[in-house]
């Protein structure tokens, strides 16, 4: 019965009509109420009020009142762990987020029997710099409307979709990620499909550790990513079942940490023999229990590697004659 109800909700979600336009109130006094043209009464939130006034915050979290958010700059933790049923959070679709700079854990681990349903197509994210764990920890995240978000100022997407099950027809194809430095854990533990990642601008990213860790079913093309500034790739693809993208041309000249990068992968066997590993200091368990990998890596520069314990432990396919020649 629950599965049937969820199916019906998802079906209704796709067919919903256009949502209300963004409600703006910079011409109103913070802390006051006003009547909108849609016939509803809105409370004008003051900057910082969500942090100062627990009563107001709880009313916003429970959707007891409708609010105008034009003055708000911080939405950190707002709905974290909140109890919201069905489509209630659609009421956030008209929020004016044009002045918001931080959305850390905004919708983290929301409790909802039939999933967290969001249409955020009207959200203005042009000033946001931090989206860390914004949607993490949601077992049924039904999300649409983020296709054309302006994320050009976002520096951190750490854990943004970590441990979530994503149902979405939206794509990341148009995201400008040129300012992002941290993509660690961004899709770690994710269930669901990912579209448009090949267009990510990763030229300034320094941390990709755990980025796809445990995202079992992802099958993505990220061969063209610019990884020239990445320093940490530890656990990046560990515990993935389908990943086997051609990443042979990646620039790894600044990477120092490759610990468990491909640990327990089931499909990966791309030719990465030309990777520059001259600055890597740890390759511990890099191919531990990797089921198919057997590329010749004897040409790798591992002169700075001081830790390569269990480099390919429990890997029966990786011929030791193809291992790098460790001197330490």
PDB file of C-alpha atoms in Angstrom:
ATOM      1  CA  UNK A   1       0.000   0.000   0.000  1.00  0.00           C
ATOM      2  CA  UNK A   2       2.789   2.439   0.881  1.00  0.00           C
ATOM      3  CA  UNK A   3       4.498   1.710  -2.440  1.00  0.00           C
ATOM      4  CA  UNK A   4       1.228   2.444  -4.259  1.00  0.00           C
ATOM      5  CA  UNK A   5       0.759   5.722  -2.395  1.00  0.00           C
ATOM      6  CA  UNK A   6       4.319   6.771  -3.174  1.00  0.00           C
ATOM      7  CA  UNK A   7       3.773   5.982  -6.858  1.00  0.00           C
ATOM      8  CA  UNK A   8       0.623   8.096  -6.897  1.00  0.00           C
ATOM      9  CA  UNK A   9       2.403  10.971  -5.195  1.00  0.00           C
ATOM     10  CA  UNK A  10       5.252  10.871  -7.673  1.00  0.00           C
ATOM     11  CA  UNK A  11       2.767  10.801 -10.522  1.00  0.00           C
ATOM     12  CA  UNK A  12       0.898  13.789  -9.122  1.00  0.00           C
ATOM     13  CA  UNK A  13       4.178  15.580  -8.576  1.00  0.00           C
ATOM     14  CA  UNK A  14       5.058  15.424 -12.266  1.00  0.00           C
ATOM     15  CA  UNK A  15       1.617  16.686 -13.307  1.00  0.00           C
ATOM     16  CA  UNK A  16       1.348  19.608 -10.904  1.00  0.00           C
ATOM     17  CA  UNK A  17       0.438  22.962 -12.493  1.00  0.00           C
ATOM     18  CA  UNK A  18       2.747  25.946 -12.459  1.00  0.00           C
ATOM     19  CA  UNK A  19       3.439  27.242  -8.980  1.00  0.00           C
ATOM     20  CA  UNK A  20       2.927  30.759  -7.656  1.00  0.00           C
ATOM     21  CA  UNK A  21       5.395  33.427  -8.621  1.00  0.00           C
ATOM     22  CA  UNK A  22       8.066  34.599  -6.194  1.00  0.00           C
ATOM     23  CA  UNK A  23       6.706  36.726  -3.349  1.00  0.00           C
ATOM     24  CA  UNK A  24       8.847  39.818  -2.748  1.00  0.00           C
ATOM     25  CA  UNK A  25       8.597  42.338   0.086  1.00  0.00           C
ATOM     26  CA  UNK A  26      11.596  44.668   0.209  1.00  0.00           C
ATOM     27  CA  UNK A  27       9.072  47.510   0.204  1.00  0.00           C
ATOM     28  CA  UNK A  28       7.555  46.181   3.442  1.00  0.00           C
ATOM     29  CA  UNK A  29       8.731  46.564   7.042  1.00  0.00           C
ATOM     30  CA  UNK A  30      10.322  43.443   8.591  1.00  0.00           C
ATOM     31  CA  UNK A  31       8.167  41.944  11.320  1.00  0.00           C
ATOM     32  CA  UNK A  32       4.888  43.013   9.729  1.00  0.00           C
ATOM     33  CA  UNK A  33       2.132  41.233   7.834  1.00  0.00           C
ATOM     34  CA  UNK A  34       0.757  42.068   4.407  1.00  0.00           C
ATOM     35  CA  UNK A  35      -1.862  40.830   1.975  1.00  0.00           C
ATOM     36  CA  UNK A  36      -0.524  39.504  -1.297  1.00  0.00           C
ATOM     37  CA  UNK A  37      -2.281  39.517  -4.648  1.00  0.00           C
ATOM     38  CA  UNK A  38      -2.749  35.761  -4.300  1.00  0.00           C
ATOM     39  CA  UNK A  39      -5.133  36.473  -1.412  1.00  0.00           C
ATOM     40  CA  UNK A  40      -2.810  35.088   1.282  1.00  0.00           C
ATOM     41  CA  UNK A  41      -1.357  36.819   4.337  1.00  0.00           C
ATOM     42  CA  UNK A  42       2.440  36.843   4.570  1.00  0.00           C
ATOM     43  CA  UNK A  43       4.763  37.615   7.443  1.00  0.00           C
ATOM     44  CA  UNK A  44       7.878  39.618   6.517  1.00  0.00           C
ATOM     45  CA  UNK A  45      10.892  37.866   8.003  1.00  0.00           C
ATOM     46  CA  UNK A  46      13.684  40.108   9.237  1.00  0.00           C
ATOM     47  CA  UNK A  47      17.313  39.260   8.566  1.00  0.00           C
ATOM     48  CA  UNK A  48      18.530  36.913  11.309  1.00  0.00           C
ATOM     49  CA  UNK A  49      15.050  36.412  12.755  1.00  0.00           C
ATOM     50  CA  UNK A  50      15.136  32.689  12.103  1.00  0.00           C
ATOM     51  CA  UNK A  51      18.181  32.464  14.373  1.00  0.00           C
ATOM     52  CA  UNK A  52      16.851  34.794  17.081  1.00  0.00           C
ATOM     53  CA  UNK A  53      13.231  33.724  17.382  1.00  0.00           C
ATOM     54  CA  UNK A  54      12.633  30.009  17.913  1.00  0.00           C
ATOM     55  CA  UNK A  55       8.858  30.487  17.882  1.00  0.00           C
ATOM     56  CA  UNK A  56       8.887  32.054  14.420  1.00  0.00           C
ATOM     57  CA  UNK A  57      11.387  29.474  13.193  1.00  0.00           C
ATOM     58  CA  UNK A  58       9.193  26.595  14.322  1.00  0.00           C
ATOM     59  CA  UNK A  59       6.151  28.123  12.642  1.00  0.00           C
ATOM     60  CA  UNK A  60       8.126  28.400   9.419  1.00  0.00           C
ATOM     61  CA  UNK A  61       9.421  24.828   9.743  1.00  0.00           C
ATOM     62  CA  UNK A  62       5.909  23.485  10.286  1.00  0.00           C
ATOM     63  CA  UNK A  63       4.449  25.693   7.525  1.00  0.00           C
ATOM     64  CA  UNK A  64       2.051  27.155  10.088  1.00  0.00           C
ATOM     65  CA  UNK A  65       2.554  30.605   8.563  1.00  0.00           C
ATOM     66  CA  UNK A  66       3.423  31.905   5.111  1.00  0.00           C
ATOM     67  CA  UNK A  67       6.516  34.079   5.044  1.00  0.00           C
ATOM     68  CA  UNK A  68       8.257  36.478   2.699  1.00  0.00           C
ATOM     69  CA  UNK A  69      12.016  35.951   2.754  1.00  0.00           C
ATOM     70  CA  UNK A  70      13.332  38.932   0.779  1.00  0.00           C
ATOM     71  CA  UNK A  71      15.479  40.119   3.720  1.00  0.00           C
ATOM     72  CA  UNK A  72      16.852  36.681   4.605  1.00  0.00           C
ATOM     73  CA  UNK A  73      20.511  35.905   3.868  1.00  0.00           C
ATOM     74  CA  UNK A  74      20.920  32.599   5.718  1.00  0.00           C
ATOM     75  CA  UNK A  75      18.826  29.428   5.426  1.00  0.00           C
ATOM     76  CA  UNK A  76      21.276  27.129   7.226  1.00  0.00           C
ATOM     77  CA  UNK A  77      19.701  24.103   8.966  1.00  0.00           C
ATOM     78  CA  UNK A  78      16.188  25.558   8.554  1.00  0.00           C
ATOM     79  CA  UNK A  79      14.333  22.325   7.789  1.00  0.00           C
ATOM     80  CA  UNK A  80      16.953  19.925   9.105  1.00  0.00           C
ATOM     81  CA  UNK A  81      15.183  16.988  10.720  1.00  0.00           C
ATOM     82  CA  UNK A  82      11.793  18.648  10.293  1.00  0.00           C
ATOM     83  CA  UNK A  83       8.614  16.604  10.056  1.00  0.00           C
ATOM     84  CA  UNK A  84       6.790  17.490   6.887  1.00  0.00           C
ATOM     85  CA  UNK A  85       4.220  15.377   5.103  1.00  0.00           C
ATOM     86  CA  UNK A  86       3.559  14.921   1.449  1.00  0.00           C
ATOM     87  CA  UNK A  87       3.678  18.135  -0.578  1.00  0.00           C
ATOM     88  CA  UNK A  88       3.744  20.697   2.244  1.00  0.00           C
ATOM     89  CA  UNK A  89       7.174  22.010   1.375  1.00  0.00           C
ATOM     90  CA  UNK A  90       5.860  23.168  -1.977  1.00  0.00           C
ATOM     91  CA  UNK A  91       5.011  26.279   0.024  1.00  0.00           C
ATOM     92  CA  UNK A  92       8.682  27.208  -0.151  1.00  0.00           C
ATOM     93  CA  UNK A  93       8.542  27.439  -3.942  1.00  0.00           C
ATOM     94  CA  UNK A  94       7.582  31.118  -3.933  1.00  0.00           C
ATOM     95  CA  UNK A  95      10.316  32.207  -1.508  1.00  0.00           C
ATOM     96  CA  UNK A  96      12.480  35.146  -2.515  1.00  0.00           C
ATOM     97  CA  UNK A  97      16.023  33.839  -1.999  1.00  0.00           C
ATOM     98  CA  UNK A  98      17.756  36.562  -3.986  1.00  0.00           C
ATOM     99  CA  UNK A  99      19.752  37.728  -0.939  1.00  0.00           C
ATOM    100  CA  UNK A 100      20.571  34.324   0.526  1.00  0.00           C
ATOM    101  CA  UNK A 101      24.283  33.496   0.674  1.00  0.00           C
ATOM    102  CA  UNK A 102      24.238  30.226   2.630  1.00  0.00           C
ATOM    103  CA  UNK A 103      22.056  27.113   2.329  1.00  0.00           C
ATOM    104  CA  UNK A 104      23.995  24.685   4.510  1.00  0.00           C
ATOM    105  CA  UNK A 105      21.845  21.667   5.451  1.00  0.00           C
ATOM    106  CA  UNK A 106      18.655  23.570   4.575  1.00  0.00           C
ATOM    107  CA  UNK A 107      16.717  20.383   3.762  1.00  0.00           C
ATOM    108  CA  UNK A 108      18.937  17.836   5.507  1.00  0.00           C
ATOM    109  CA  UNK A 109      17.225  14.664   6.760  1.00  0.00           C
ATOM    110  CA  UNK A 110      13.635  15.886   6.504  1.00  0.00           C
ATOM    111  CA  UNK A 111      11.228  13.296   7.904  1.00  0.00           C
ATOM    112  CA  UNK A 112       8.316  12.596   5.597  1.00  0.00           C
ATOM    113  CA  UNK A 113       6.428   9.349   5.132  1.00  0.00           C
ATOM    114  CA  UNK A 114       6.083   9.746   1.378  1.00  0.00           C
ATOM    115  CA  UNK A 115       9.232  11.708   0.655  1.00  0.00           C
ATOM    116  CA  UNK A 116      10.462  15.263   0.432  1.00  0.00           C
ATOM    117  CA  UNK A 117       8.825  16.906  -2.590  1.00  0.00           C
ATOM    118  CA  UNK A 118      10.363  20.162  -3.766  1.00  0.00           C
ATOM    119  CA  UNK A 119       9.958  22.404  -6.775  1.00  0.00           C
ATOM    120  CA  UNK A 120      12.582  25.107  -6.376  1.00  0.00           C
ATOM    121  CA  UNK A 121      12.542  26.408  -9.935  1.00  0.00           C
ATOM    122  CA  UNK A 122      11.783  29.916  -8.690  1.00  0.00           C
ATOM    123  CA  UNK A 123      14.654  30.087  -6.233  1.00  0.00           C
ATOM    124  CA  UNK A 124      17.336  32.673  -6.956  1.00  0.00           C
ATOM    125  CA  UNK A 125      20.669  31.167  -5.892  1.00  0.00           C
ATOM    126  CA  UNK A 126      22.874  33.760  -7.562  1.00  0.00           C
ATOM    127  CA  UNK A 127      24.414  34.953  -4.263  1.00  0.00           C
ATOM    128  CA  UNK A 128      24.793  31.582  -2.554  1.00  0.00           C
ATOM    129  CA  UNK A 129      28.362  30.547  -1.739  1.00  0.00           C
ATOM    130  CA  UNK A 130      27.764  27.456   0.418  1.00  0.00           C
ATOM    131  CA  UNK A 131      25.413  24.553  -0.368  1.00  0.00           C
ATOM    132  CA  UNK A 132      27.083  21.991   1.886  1.00  0.00           C
ATOM    133  CA  UNK A 133      24.766  19.041   2.678  1.00  0.00           C
ATOM    134  CA  UNK A 134      21.797  21.045   1.410  1.00  0.00           C
ATOM    135  CA  UNK A 135      19.714  17.973   0.488  1.00  0.00           C
ATOM    136  CA  UNK A 136      21.612  15.222   2.322  1.00  0.00           C
ATOM    137  CA  UNK A 137      20.033  12.359   4.211  1.00  0.00           C
ATOM    138  CA  UNK A 138      16.672  12.189   2.422  1.00  0.00           C
ATOM    139  CA  UNK A 139      15.416   8.686   1.666  1.00  0.00           C
ATOM    140  CA  UNK A 140      12.954   9.938  -0.968  1.00  0.00           C
ATOM    141  CA  UNK A 141      14.012  13.264  -2.446  1.00  0.00           C
ATOM    142  CA  UNK A 142      11.627  14.269  -5.224  1.00  0.00           C
ATOM    143  CA  UNK A 143      13.302  17.330  -6.662  1.00  0.00           C
ATOM    144  CA  UNK A 144      12.726  19.411  -9.726  1.00  0.00           C
ATOM    145  CA  UNK A 145      13.450  22.923 -10.907  1.00  0.00           C
ATOM    146  CA  UNK A 146      17.178  23.113 -10.208  1.00  0.00           C
ATOM    147  CA  UNK A 147      18.234  22.799 -13.858  1.00  0.00           C
ATOM    148  CA  UNK A 148      18.949  26.467 -14.380  1.00  0.00           C
ATOM    149  CA  UNK A 149      20.049  27.478 -10.912  1.00  0.00           C
ATOM    150  CA  UNK A 150      22.768  30.108 -10.915  1.00  0.00           C
ATOM    151  CA  UNK A 151      25.445  28.449  -8.783  1.00  0.00           C
ATOM    152  CA  UNK A 152      28.301  30.497 -10.190  1.00  0.00           C
ATOM    153  CA  UNK A 153      29.312  31.807  -6.745  1.00  0.00           C
ATOM    154  CA  UNK A 154      29.058  28.539  -4.848  1.00  0.00           C
ATOM    155  CA  UNK A 155      32.399  27.527  -3.348  1.00  0.00           C
ATOM    156  CA  UNK A 156      31.334  24.435  -1.404  1.00  0.00           C
ATOM    157  CA  UNK A 157      29.022  21.631  -2.493  1.00  0.00           C
ATOM    158  CA  UNK A 158      30.327  19.326   0.221  1.00  0.00           C
ATOM    159  CA  UNK A 159      27.890  16.449   0.811  1.00  0.00           C
ATOM    160  CA  UNK A 160      25.154  18.251  -1.111  1.00  0.00           C
ATOM    161  CA  UNK A 161      23.195  15.088  -1.995  1.00  0.00           C
ATOM    162  CA  UNK A 162      24.949  12.670   0.353  1.00  0.00           C
ATOM    163  CA  UNK A 163      22.974   9.590   1.398  1.00  0.00           C
ATOM    164  CA  UNK A 164      19.842  10.628  -0.490  1.00  0.00           C
ATOM    165  CA  UNK A 165      17.642   8.752  -2.910  1.00  0.00           C
ATOM    166  CA  UNK A 166      17.043  11.217  -5.732  1.00  0.00           C
ATOM    167  CA  UNK A 167      13.977  11.145  -7.953  1.00  0.00           C
ATOM    168  CA  UNK A 168      14.360  13.882 -10.528  1.00  0.00           C
ATOM    169  CA  UNK A 169      14.020  14.659 -14.199  1.00  0.00           C
ATOM    170  CA  UNK A 170      16.220  17.725 -13.773  1.00  0.00           C
ATOM    171  CA  UNK A 171      19.784  17.881 -15.031  1.00  0.00           C
ATOM    172  CA  UNK A 172      23.028  19.459 -13.881  1.00  0.00           C
ATOM    173  CA  UNK A 173      23.842  20.286 -17.504  1.00  0.00           C
ATOM    174  CA  UNK A 174      23.582  24.054 -17.122  1.00  0.00           C
ATOM    175  CA  UNK A 175      25.253  24.454 -13.744  1.00  0.00           C
ATOM    176  CA  UNK A 176      28.213  26.825 -13.668  1.00  0.00           C
ATOM    177  CA  UNK A 177      30.479  25.200 -11.088  1.00  0.00           C
ATOM    178  CA  UNK A 178      33.543  27.259 -11.940  1.00  0.00           C
ATOM    179  CA  UNK A 179      33.836  28.681  -8.401  1.00  0.00           C
ATOM    180  CA  UNK A 180      33.468  25.395  -6.541  1.00  0.00           C
ATOM    181  CA  UNK A 181      36.490  24.312  -4.509  1.00  0.00           C
ATOM    182  CA  UNK A 182      34.992  21.493  -2.466  1.00  0.00           C
ATOM    183  CA  UNK A 183      33.018  18.610  -3.994  1.00  0.00           C
ATOM    184  CA  UNK A 184      33.898  16.117  -1.285  1.00  0.00           C
ATOM    185  CA  UNK A 185      31.022  13.684  -0.582  1.00  0.00           C
ATOM    186  CA  UNK A 186      28.766  15.571  -2.997  1.00  0.00           C
ATOM    187  CA  UNK A 187      27.069  12.392  -4.264  1.00  0.00           C
ATOM    188  CA  UNK A 188      28.342   9.940  -1.660  1.00  0.00           C
ATOM    189  CA  UNK A 189      25.817   7.193  -0.990  1.00  0.00           C
ATOM    190  CA  UNK A 190      23.411   8.607  -3.564  1.00  0.00           C
ATOM    191  CA  UNK A 191      20.696   6.422  -5.064  1.00  0.00           C
ATOM    192  CA  UNK A 192      19.270   7.605  -8.356  1.00  0.00           C
ATOM    193  CA  UNK A 193      20.466   8.781 -11.747  1.00  0.00           C
ATOM    194  CA  UNK A 194      22.712  11.747 -12.459  1.00  0.00           C
ATOM    195  CA  UNK A 195      22.459  13.689 -15.695  1.00  0.00           C
ATOM    196  CA  UNK A 196      24.690  16.423 -17.047  1.00  0.00           C
ATOM    197  CA  UNK A 197      27.749  15.931 -14.847  1.00  0.00           C
ATOM    198  CA  UNK A 198      30.039  15.861 -17.859  1.00  0.00           C
ATOM    199  CA  UNK A 199      29.529  19.624 -18.176  1.00  0.00           C
ATOM    200  CA  UNK A 200      30.797  20.414 -14.681  1.00  0.00           C
ATOM    201  CA  UNK A 201      33.600  22.976 -14.603  1.00  0.00           C
ATOM    202  CA  UNK A 202      35.932  21.436 -12.030  1.00  0.00           C
ATOM    203  CA  UNK A 203      39.007  23.528 -12.784  1.00  0.00           C
ATOM    204  CA  UNK A 204      39.102  25.045  -9.288  1.00  0.00           C
ATOM    205  CA  UNK A 205      38.102  21.993  -7.273  1.00  0.00           C
ATOM    206  CA  UNK A 206      40.762  20.857  -4.795  1.00  0.00           C
ATOM    207  CA  UNK A 207      38.845  18.186  -2.858  1.00  0.00           C
ATOM    208  CA  UNK A 208      36.996  15.298  -4.513  1.00  0.00           C
ATOM    209  CA  UNK A 209      37.403  12.846  -1.658  1.00  0.00           C
ATOM    210  CA  UNK A 210      34.449  10.464  -1.194  1.00  0.00           C
ATOM    211  CA  UNK A 211      32.647  12.282  -4.025  1.00  0.00           C
ATOM    212  CA  UNK A 212      30.916   9.149  -5.362  1.00  0.00           C
ATOM    213  CA  UNK A 213      31.674   6.843  -2.440  1.00  0.00           C
ATOM    214  CA  UNK A 214      29.013   4.149  -2.206  1.00  0.00           C
ATOM    215  CA  UNK A 215      26.962   5.619  -5.065  1.00  0.00           C
ATOM    216  CA  UNK A 216      26.483   2.068  -6.234  1.00  0.00           C
ATOM    217  CA  UNK A 217      24.588   2.444  -9.464  1.00  0.00           C
ATOM    218  CA  UNK A 218      26.007   5.596 -11.043  1.00  0.00           C
ATOM    219  CA  UNK A 219      27.037   5.280 -14.674  1.00  0.00           C
ATOM    220  CA  UNK A 220      28.407   8.663 -15.711  1.00  0.00           C
ATOM    221  CA  UNK A 221      30.699  10.216 -18.283  1.00  0.00           C
ATOM    222  CA  UNK A 222      33.161  12.558 -16.584  1.00  0.00           C
ATOM    223  CA  UNK A 223      36.106  11.938 -18.874  1.00  0.00           C
ATOM    224  CA  UNK A 224      36.497  15.623 -19.708  1.00  0.00           C
ATOM    225  CA  UNK A 225      36.743  16.945 -16.159  1.00  0.00           C
ATOM    226  CA  UNK A 226      39.608  19.307 -15.386  1.00  0.00           C
ATOM    227  CA  UNK A 227      41.233  17.877 -12.256  1.00  0.00           C
ATOM    228  CA  UNK A 228      44.417  19.912 -12.480  1.00  0.00           C
ATOM    229  CA  UNK A 229      43.940  21.457  -9.020  1.00  0.00           C
ATOM    230  CA  UNK A 230      42.605  18.438  -7.167  1.00  0.00           C
ATOM    231  CA  UNK A 231      44.723  17.355  -4.196  1.00  0.00           C
ATOM    232  CA  UNK A 232      42.526  14.740  -2.544  1.00  0.00           C
ATOM    233  CA  UNK A 233      40.910  11.822  -4.394  1.00  0.00           C
ATOM    234  CA  UNK A 234      40.707   9.456  -1.448  1.00  0.00           C
ATOM    235  CA  UNK A 235      37.708   7.071  -1.596  1.00  0.00           C
ATOM    236  CA  UNK A 236      36.405   9.010  -4.608  1.00  0.00           C
ATOM    237  CA  UNK A 237      34.932   6.004  -6.437  1.00  0.00           C
ATOM    238  CA  UNK A 238      35.086   3.382  -3.694  1.00  0.00           C
ATOM    239  CA  UNK A 239      32.151   0.960  -3.539  1.00  0.00           C
ATOM    240  CA  UNK A 240      30.727   1.848  -6.948  1.00  0.00           C
ATOM    241  CA  UNK A 241      29.268  -0.964  -9.050  1.00  0.00           C
ATOM    242  CA  UNK A 242      28.875   0.508 -12.541  1.00  0.00           C
ATOM    243  CA  UNK A 243      31.429   3.294 -12.791  1.00  0.00           C
ATOM    244  CA  UNK A 244      33.913   2.704 -15.614  1.00  0.00           C
ATOM    245  CA  UNK A 245      34.275   6.110 -17.251  1.00  0.00           C
ATOM    246  CA  UNK A 246      37.353   6.810 -19.342  1.00  0.00           C
ATOM    247  CA  UNK A 247      39.343   9.091 -17.035  1.00  0.00           C
ATOM    248  CA  UNK A 248      42.672   8.302 -18.657  1.00  0.00           C
ATOM    249  CA  UNK A 249      43.377  11.935 -19.543  1.00  0.00           C
ATOM    250  CA  UNK A 250      42.779  13.391 -16.086  1.00  0.00           C
ATOM    251  CA  UNK A 251      45.483  15.706 -14.796  1.00  0.00           C
ATOM    252  CA  UNK A 252      46.455  14.347 -11.381  1.00  0.00           C
ATOM    253  CA  UNK A 253      49.699  16.266 -11.030  1.00  0.00           C
ATOM    254  CA  UNK A 254      48.661  17.898  -7.726  1.00  0.00           C
ATOM    255  CA  UNK A 255      47.011  14.913  -6.083  1.00  0.00           C
ATOM    256  CA  UNK A 256      48.674  13.809  -2.838  1.00  0.00           C
ATOM    257  CA  UNK A 257      46.034  11.426  -1.473  1.00  0.00           C
ATOM    258  CA  UNK A 258      44.796   8.417  -3.448  1.00  0.00           C
ATOM    259  CA  UNK A 259      43.888   6.277  -0.488  1.00  0.00           C
ATOM    260  CA  UNK A 260      41.156   3.763  -1.395  1.00  0.00           C
ATOM    261  CA  UNK A 261      40.252   5.721  -4.542  1.00  0.00           C
ATOM    262  CA  UNK A 262      38.977   2.611  -6.348  1.00  0.00           C
ATOM    263  CA  UNK A 263      38.474   0.299  -3.383  1.00  0.00           C
ATOM    264  CA  UNK A 264      35.787  -2.359  -3.927  1.00  0.00           C
ATOM    265  CA  UNK A 265      34.793  -1.127  -7.374  1.00  0.00           C
ATOM    266  CA  UNK A 266      33.047  -3.788  -9.438  1.00  0.00           C
ATOM    267  CA  UNK A 267      33.365  -2.490 -13.007  1.00  0.00           C
ATOM    268  CA  UNK A 268      36.276  -0.060 -13.151  1.00  0.00           C
ATOM    269  CA  UNK A 269      39.136  -1.058 -15.441  1.00  0.00           C
ATOM    270  CA  UNK A 270      39.975   2.138 -17.329  1.00  0.00           C
ATOM    271  CA  UNK A 271      43.499   2.786 -18.550  1.00  0.00           C
ATOM    272  CA  UNK A 272      44.981   5.274 -16.079  1.00  0.00           C
ATOM    273  CA  UNK A 273      48.573   4.306 -16.791  1.00  0.00           C
ATOM    274  CA  UNK A 274      49.436   7.858 -17.840  1.00  0.00           C
ATOM    275  CA  UNK A 275      48.326   9.507 -14.619  1.00  0.00           C
ATOM    276  CA  UNK A 276      50.881  11.791 -12.996  1.00  0.00           C
ATOM    277  CA  UNK A 277      51.330  10.392  -9.491  1.00  0.00           C
ATOM    278  CA  UNK A 278      54.569  12.188  -8.710  1.00  0.00           C
ATOM    279  CA  UNK A 279      53.127  14.009  -5.672  1.00  0.00           C
ATOM    280  CA  UNK A 280      51.060  11.199  -4.212  1.00  0.00           C
ATOM    281  CA  UNK A 281      52.121  10.184  -0.704  1.00  0.00           C
ATOM    282  CA  UNK A 282      49.513   7.545   0.103  1.00  0.00           C
ATOM    283  CA  UNK A 283      48.025   4.781  -2.034  1.00  0.00           C
ATOM    284  CA  UNK A 284      46.839   2.648   0.851  1.00  0.00           C
ATOM    285  CA  UNK A 285      44.127   0.224  -0.299  1.00  0.00           C
ATOM    286  CA  UNK A 286      43.825   2.114  -3.582  1.00  0.00           C
ATOM    287  CA  UNK A 287      42.608  -0.967  -5.470  1.00  0.00           C
ATOM    288  CA  UNK A 288      41.717  -3.102  -2.468  1.00  0.00           C
ATOM    289  CA  UNK A 289      39.051  -5.618  -3.500  1.00  0.00           C
ATOM    290  CA  UNK A 290      38.649  -3.966  -6.927  1.00  0.00           C
ATOM    291  CA  UNK A 291      36.985  -6.722  -8.926  1.00  0.00           C
ATOM    292  CA  UNK A 292      38.107  -6.037 -12.504  1.00  0.00           C
ATOM    293  CA  UNK A 293      41.067  -3.683 -12.470  1.00  0.00           C
ATOM    294  CA  UNK A 294      44.241  -4.962 -14.113  1.00  0.00           C
ATOM    295  CA  UNK A 295      45.872  -2.033 -15.920  1.00  0.00           C
ATOM    296  CA  UNK A 296      49.654  -1.860 -16.214  1.00  0.00           C
ATOM    297  CA  UNK A 297      50.793   0.824 -13.749  1.00  0.00           C
ATOM    298  CA  UNK A 298      54.493   0.016 -13.746  1.00  0.00           C
ATOM    299  CA  UNK A 299      55.226   3.403 -15.278  1.00  0.00           C
ATOM    300  CA  UNK A 300      53.768   5.373 -12.386  1.00  0.00           C
ATOM    301  CA  UNK A 301      56.081   7.652 -10.427  1.00  0.00           C
ATOM    302  CA  UNK A 302      55.572   6.515  -6.841  1.00  0.00           C
ATOM    303  CA  UNK A 303      58.780   7.951  -5.443  1.00  0.00           C
ATOM    304  CA  UNK A 304      56.923   9.961  -2.781  1.00  0.00           C
ATOM    305  CA  UNK A 305      54.526   7.231  -1.732  1.00  0.00           C
ATOM    306  CA  UNK A 306      55.172   6.305   1.890  1.00  0.00           C
ATOM    307  CA  UNK A 307      52.016   4.265   2.520  1.00  0.00           C
ATOM    308  CA  UNK A 308      50.830   1.608   0.092  1.00  0.00           C
ATOM    309  CA  UNK A 309      49.610  -1.029   2.544  1.00  0.00           C
ATOM    310  CA  UNK A 310      47.003  -3.328   1.020  1.00  0.00           C
ATOM    311  CA  UNK A 311      47.415  -1.508  -2.292  1.00  0.00           C
ATOM    312  CA  UNK A 312      45.554  -4.261  -4.131  1.00  0.00           C
ATOM    313  CA  UNK A 313      44.588  -6.593  -1.319  1.00  0.00           C
ATOM    314  CA  UNK A 314      41.859  -9.142  -2.065  1.00  0.00           C
ATOM    315  CA  UNK A 315      42.101  -8.289  -5.764  1.00  0.00           C
ATOM    316  CA  UNK A 316      42.541 -11.546  -7.642  1.00  0.00           C
ATOM    317  CA  UNK A 317      42.516  -9.924 -11.090  1.00  0.00           C
ATOM    318  CA  UNK A 318      45.267  -7.336 -10.610  1.00  0.00           C
ATOM    319  CA  UNK A 319      48.512  -8.994 -11.696  1.00  0.00           C
ATOM    320  CA  UNK A 320      51.309  -7.964  -9.266  1.00  0.00           C
ATOM    321  CA  UNK A 321      53.545  -7.576 -12.310  1.00  0.00           C
ATOM    322  CA  UNK A 322      51.366  -4.609 -13.281  1.00  0.00           C
ATOM    323  CA  UNK A 323      51.709  -2.850  -9.929  1.00  0.00           C
ATOM    324  CA  UNK A 324      53.750   0.324  -9.548  1.00  0.00           C
ATOM    325  CA  UNK A 325      57.318  -0.291  -8.453  1.00  0.00           C
ATOM    326  CA  UNK A 326      57.295   0.905  -4.847  1.00  0.00           C
ATOM    327  CA  UNK A 327      60.617   1.739  -3.247  1.00  0.00           C
ATOM    328  CA  UNK A 328      59.317   2.647   0.215  1.00  0.00           C
TER     329      UNK A 328
END
